[in-house]
């Protein structure tokens, strides 16, 4: 086995060891830089892996220990996983850069080390959720990501974050409880925990037509559990409080990445464990599709009513996750590819919006009401441009990532050739209009001619982060061809 | 009847249990007058009633489905259960040979499925970090010290005999994890319990004399780092097909490391809950 | 009818686990008291562990700690569920510890652990 294939395991262990060491770090700056370094290093390693594995054009199972499957734990990665890992790590690093000044402002210096522990652990859990080939490992790392994500909300110490965190925590616990019960049912029926063996056994059961009800129940519980955790429509009520009240970096990471980890895991479960035909046969495709539709519309409607900029962005995440679930609910390869592209596009766009709002609110005295942000873009032009590009991408203006994602979803539904095509297209159009209805006024508000400009200190970290994220949005909008090819190939190799 | 309603109140947390004297320091609850909460519940009632009804419906639906599922599962205790397959038989048959552990479960969680267990130790570590982050009192809001230590003669006398016994038992469980029931998690929690009793009997000062913040961090981080590095080497060697005897020794070393982590976690929880610092 | 009853008796542990799971779930959704929500979550997790443990048991076999009998496969129950339950318990302990710490902070700040009152108090705080 080539040495390069050790890199995913190195990425995961790098993040975990950094987290362990940082838990006793005294210096806030040191721990911040160490976390940034770990994220950048893991992005570089994933990039190397991506290049190599795309050339080799294969998916690799890497046994975590001496004993190969079905005895020991295993991770499995192909081009798609490498791409996701690279994007997740780099977006985490860029969100840290973009929210740097806010983070040092909001977090007690003594507790900065602990905050960085949480960031590292979030990244480690995201990587494992992307790579894992074992359902119980997935459960353990779901819990790691739950705890670390809740702690990321509460690092900004205020009354509203405490309440937001407790609601977030209880909803997440509900979700992981359902997921655990679902995988226990799967284990009871198959006797395996590793996905390939599990999948072989399940397809035997499906062919024989036995245990249909337990299988359906377990698939539904896994979907519902992961759905709750990634804010699928009726379970989204915890999200705006949690993402709206946290510090900038946390909001960006939670909205842009943590939600996506669960969605990626759901896609892995659907393709690698159940297989798409089985999901369709068990009757799960349509509910997920419908909830995706509802999320797209309802999230935007809620966002329309918000006057708090960060809560507006949080509700918009509900709508964007609706797109992801719609792609998954189509139950076709094209739909899943579109969903994954949407995950990537949103992973770059939403953090860009959050860090831009963070910077703009710096100019407005750390107020986050849209009324307070009026005209603030003149004091922080780059943040204004970042917000503008992010908003246009969310609406779906061509040449930006959001447009490509929507195009992918639309063409996936057309190639599907089913009744749902018309509905998908109509819902896509309506939700784009709704997106425009709240993003454009917000954009106009922040670019309103301002009587006085606030003099802000230069923030190099923010500039670097924002420029890189804008570049990401543009790359995924213009040169999307390689990415879509990688994703399609990755799904075939799953 | 009246007694029953008082009991009900106590279950609901409205009433202090008559014997409990530990709760004297609780803040007043005068804002929680009964008519007050009733008028508020009326304003919220419309939403909460719908919500409660929906929840009940969902739960009823779920219980019916799951009962049907439970009845349809393969029978309890039979040998034809799908979970009794070649994997579990391999574990029972080969664990002693391959991992050096007579306790198959310890061999399984620390060796075959060790990555899960490493994740699990990280969950514990993360929980301590979160508790620390939440309850670590920053200068302004220093908590009132409630140090009962050394005041109770009976407790301290009993503990003088008890704590060494508990410590010995904990060490026994910890070191014999690979041959008998026990291991890092159980042994570590017994050791943690011993530390907690010690702190209760002789005061927190007595513990921090030999288990200060620095030593605490050192123990916790060393334990986890030993685990992480050893296990990292094991994965690296194993996955790349390099022959080594590591898998035969990993159980013992990792068990002790896990024990240290669990012990410090338990004591950390106690310490942060009661006084917000170490 | 007797078939159904037989199926239930055959899977008595699974049925109990399912009932406990839904009790935990319902309480978690409906309890207004935060501490009770944590208890409910623990009930839910324990129910799952009961389910898991009952899956590995085989009548007449003993726990998978090798004794004098050596590694005779047909003498010991399936060790996998035991290991998974161990992992699960540790995870649920950690999560409980985190939520209790959070509740302690909330209590120190607002003096109550009732969700309804808390929502009211935080609403006031915002205005």
mmCIF file with all atom_site columns, C-alpha atoms in Angstrom, chain A residues 335-402:
data_model
loop_
_atom_site.group_PDB
_atom_site.id
_atom_site.type_symbol
_atom_site.label_atom_id
_atom_site.label_alt_id
_atom_site.label_comp_id
_atom_site.label_asym_id
_atom_site.label_entity_id
_atom_site.label_seq_id
_atom_site.pdbx_PDB_ins_code
_atom_site.Cartn_x
_atom_site.Cartn_y
_atom_site.Cartn_z
_atom_site.occupancy
_atom_site.B_iso_or_equiv
_atom_site.pdbx_formal_charge
_atom_site.auth_seq_id
_atom_site.auth_comp_id
_atom_site.auth_asym_id
_atom_site.auth_atom_id
_atom_site.pdbx_PDB_model_num
ATOM 1  C CA . UNK A 1 335 ? -29.321 13.633 -7.073  1.00 0.00 ? 335 UNK A CA 1
ATOM 2  C CA . UNK A 1 336 ? -26.693 12.565 -4.565  1.00 0.00 ? 336 UNK A CA 1
ATOM 3  C CA . UNK A 1 337 ? -23.937 14.171 -6.627  1.00 0.00 ? 337 UNK A CA 1
ATOM 4  C CA . UNK A 1 338 ? -25.936 17.399 -6.690  1.00 0.00 ? 338 UNK A CA 1
ATOM 5  C CA . UNK A 1 339 ? -26.486 17.155 -2.930  1.00 0.00 ? 339 UNK A CA 1
ATOM 6  C CA . UNK A 1 340 ? -22.771 16.782 -2.332  1.00 0.00 ? 340 UNK A CA 1
ATOM 7  C CA . UNK A 1 341 ? -22.000 19.703 -4.599  1.00 0.00 ? 341 UNK A CA 1
ATOM 8  C CA . UNK A 1 342 ? -24.546 21.745 -2.656  1.00 0.00 ? 342 UNK A CA 1
ATOM 9  C CA . UNK A 1 343 ? -22.816 20.694 0.580   1.00 0.00 ? 343 UNK A CA 1
ATOM 10 C CA . UNK A 1 344 ? -19.495 21.989 -0.776  1.00 0.00 ? 344 UNK A CA 1
ATOM 11 C CA . UNK A 1 345 ? -20.970 25.189 -2.169  1.00 0.00 ? 345 UNK A CA 1
ATOM 12 C CA . UNK A 1 346 ? -22.756 25.958 1.074   1.00 0.00 ? 346 UNK A CA 1
ATOM 13 C CA . UNK A 1 347 ? -19.663 25.052 3.094   1.00 0.00 ? 347 UNK A CA 1
ATOM 14 C CA . UNK A 1 348 ? -17.825 27.902 1.389   1.00 0.00 ? 348 UNK A CA 1
ATOM 15 C CA . UNK A 1 349 ? -20.666 30.408 1.083   1.00 0.00 ? 349 UNK A CA 1
ATOM 16 C CA . UNK A 1 350 ? -22.206 30.371 4.567   1.00 0.00 ? 350 UNK A CA 1
ATOM 17 C CA . UNK A 1 351 ? -18.934 30.869 6.488   1.00 0.00 ? 351 UNK A CA 1
ATOM 18 C CA . UNK A 1 352 ? -18.167 33.748 4.120   1.00 0.00 ? 352 UNK A CA 1
ATOM 19 C CA . UNK A 1 353 ? -21.492 35.354 5.027   1.00 0.00 ? 353 UNK A CA 1
ATOM 20 C CA . UNK A 1 354 ? -20.988 34.775 8.744   1.00 0.00 ? 354 UNK A CA 1
ATOM 21 C CA . UNK A 1 355 ? -17.481 36.205 8.896   1.00 0.00 ? 355 UNK A CA 1
ATOM 22 C CA . UNK A 1 356 ? -18.579 39.185 6.787   1.00 0.00 ? 356 UNK A CA 1
ATOM 23 C CA . UNK A 1 357 ? -21.434 39.882 9.202   1.00 0.00 ? 357 UNK A CA 1
ATOM 24 C CA . UNK A 1 358 ? -19.004 39.513 12.095  1.00 0.00 ? 358 UNK A CA 1
ATOM 25 C CA . UNK A 1 359 ? -16.697 42.107 10.571  1.00 0.00 ? 359 UNK A CA 1
ATOM 26 C CA . UNK A 1 360 ? -19.557 44.445 9.660   1.00 0.00 ? 360 UNK A CA 1
ATOM 27 C CA . UNK A 1 361 ? -20.940 44.250 13.172  1.00 0.00 ? 361 UNK A CA 1
ATOM 28 C CA . UNK A 1 362 ? -17.477 45.204 14.423  1.00 0.00 ? 362 UNK A CA 1
ATOM 29 C CA . UNK A 1 363 ? -18.048 48.488 12.610  1.00 0.00 ? 363 UNK A CA 1
ATOM 30 C CA . UNK A 1 364 ? -21.480 48.786 14.217  1.00 0.00 ? 364 UNK A CA 1
ATOM 31 C CA . UNK A 1 365 ? -20.283 48.272 17.773  1.00 0.00 ? 365 UNK A CA 1
ATOM 32 C CA . UNK A 1 366 ? -20.936 44.506 17.908  1.00 0.00 ? 366 UNK A CA 1
ATOM 33 C CA . UNK A 1 367 ? -24.644 44.949 17.227  1.00 0.00 ? 367 UNK A CA 1
ATOM 34 C CA . UNK A 1 368 ? -26.072 42.321 14.922  1.00 0.00 ? 368 UNK A CA 1
ATOM 35 C CA . UNK A 1 369 ? -29.503 43.786 14.153  1.00 0.00 ? 369 UNK A CA 1
ATOM 36 C CA . UNK A 1 370 ? -29.864 44.542 10.460  1.00 0.00 ? 370 UNK A CA 1
ATOM 37 C CA . UNK A 1 371 ? -30.902 48.095 11.355  1.00 0.00 ? 371 UNK A CA 1
ATOM 38 C CA . UNK A 1 372 ? -27.632 48.640 13.181  1.00 0.00 ? 372 UNK A CA 1
ATOM 39 C CA . UNK A 1 373 ? -25.640 47.299 10.254  1.00 0.00 ? 373 UNK A CA 1
ATOM 40 C CA . UNK A 1 374 ? -27.098 49.902 7.889   1.00 0.00 ? 374 UNK A CA 1
ATOM 41 C CA . UNK A 1 375 ? -24.342 51.534 5.899   1.00 0.00 ? 375 UNK A CA 1
ATOM 42 C CA . UNK A 1 376 ? -21.633 49.615 7.691   1.00 0.00 ? 376 UNK A CA 1
ATOM 43 C CA . UNK A 1 377 ? -20.182 48.244 4.451   1.00 0.00 ? 377 UNK A CA 1
ATOM 44 C CA . UNK A 1 378 ? -18.485 51.596 3.766   1.00 0.00 ? 378 UNK A CA 1
ATOM 45 C CA . UNK A 1 379 ? -16.406 51.158 6.899   1.00 0.00 ? 379 UNK A CA 1
ATOM 46 C CA . UNK A 1 380 ? -15.432 47.594 6.009   1.00 0.00 ? 380 UNK A CA 1
ATOM 47 C CA . UNK A 1 381 ? -15.595 47.345 2.210   1.00 0.00 ? 381 UNK A CA 1
ATOM 48 C CA . UNK A 1 382 ? -14.142 43.859 1.921   1.00 0.00 ? 382 UNK A CA 1
ATOM 49 C CA . UNK A 1 383 ? -16.741 42.517 4.338   1.00 0.00 ? 383 UNK A CA 1
ATOM 50 C CA . UNK A 1 384 ? -19.414 44.281 2.293   1.00 0.00 ? 384 UNK A CA 1
ATOM 51 C CA . UNK A 1 385 ? -18.139 42.677 -0.905  1.00 0.00 ? 385 UNK A CA 1
ATOM 52 C CA . UNK A 1 386 ? -17.914 39.308 0.827   1.00 0.00 ? 386 UNK A CA 1
ATOM 53 C CA . UNK A 1 387 ? -21.489 39.589 2.051   1.00 0.00 ? 387 UNK A CA 1
ATOM 54 C CA . UNK A 1 388 ? -22.606 40.625 -1.415  1.00 0.00 ? 388 UNK A CA 1
ATOM 55 C CA . UNK A 1 389 ? -20.930 37.702 -3.153  1.00 0.00 ? 389 UNK A CA 1
ATOM 56 C CA . UNK A 1 390 ? -22.164 35.254 -0.539  1.00 0.00 ? 390 UNK A CA 1
ATOM 57 C CA . UNK A 1 391 ? -25.722 36.567 -0.814  1.00 0.00 ? 391 UNK A CA 1
ATOM 58 C CA . UNK A 1 392 ? -25.690 36.457 -4.614  1.00 0.00 ? 392 UNK A CA 1
ATOM 59 C CA . UNK A 1 393 ? -24.364 32.909 -4.483  1.00 0.00 ? 393 UNK A CA 1
ATOM 60 C CA . UNK A 1 394 ? -27.178 31.925 -2.111  1.00 0.00 ? 394 UNK A CA 1
ATOM 61 C CA . UNK A 1 395 ? -29.740 33.449 -4.443  1.00 0.00 ? 395 UNK A CA 1
ATOM 62 C CA . UNK A 1 396 ? -28.221 31.558 -7.351  1.00 0.00 ? 396 UNK A CA 1
ATOM 63 C CA . UNK A 1 397 ? -26.603 34.126 -9.599  1.00 0.00 ? 397 UNK A CA 1
ATOM 64 C CA . UNK A 1 398 ? -24.519 32.527 -12.377 1.00 0.00 ? 398 UNK A CA 1
ATOM 65 C CA . UNK A 1 399 ? -20.730 32.252 -12.001 1.00 0.00 ? 399 UNK A CA 1
ATOM 66 C CA . UNK A 1 400 ? -21.146 31.673 -8.265  1.00 0.00 ? 400 UNK A CA 1
ATOM 67 C CA . UNK A 1 401 ? -21.166 28.368 -6.388  1.00 0.00 ? 401 UNK A CA 1
ATOM 68 C CA . UNK A 1 402 ? -24.834 28.480 -5.391  1.00 0.00 ? 402 UNK A CA 1
#
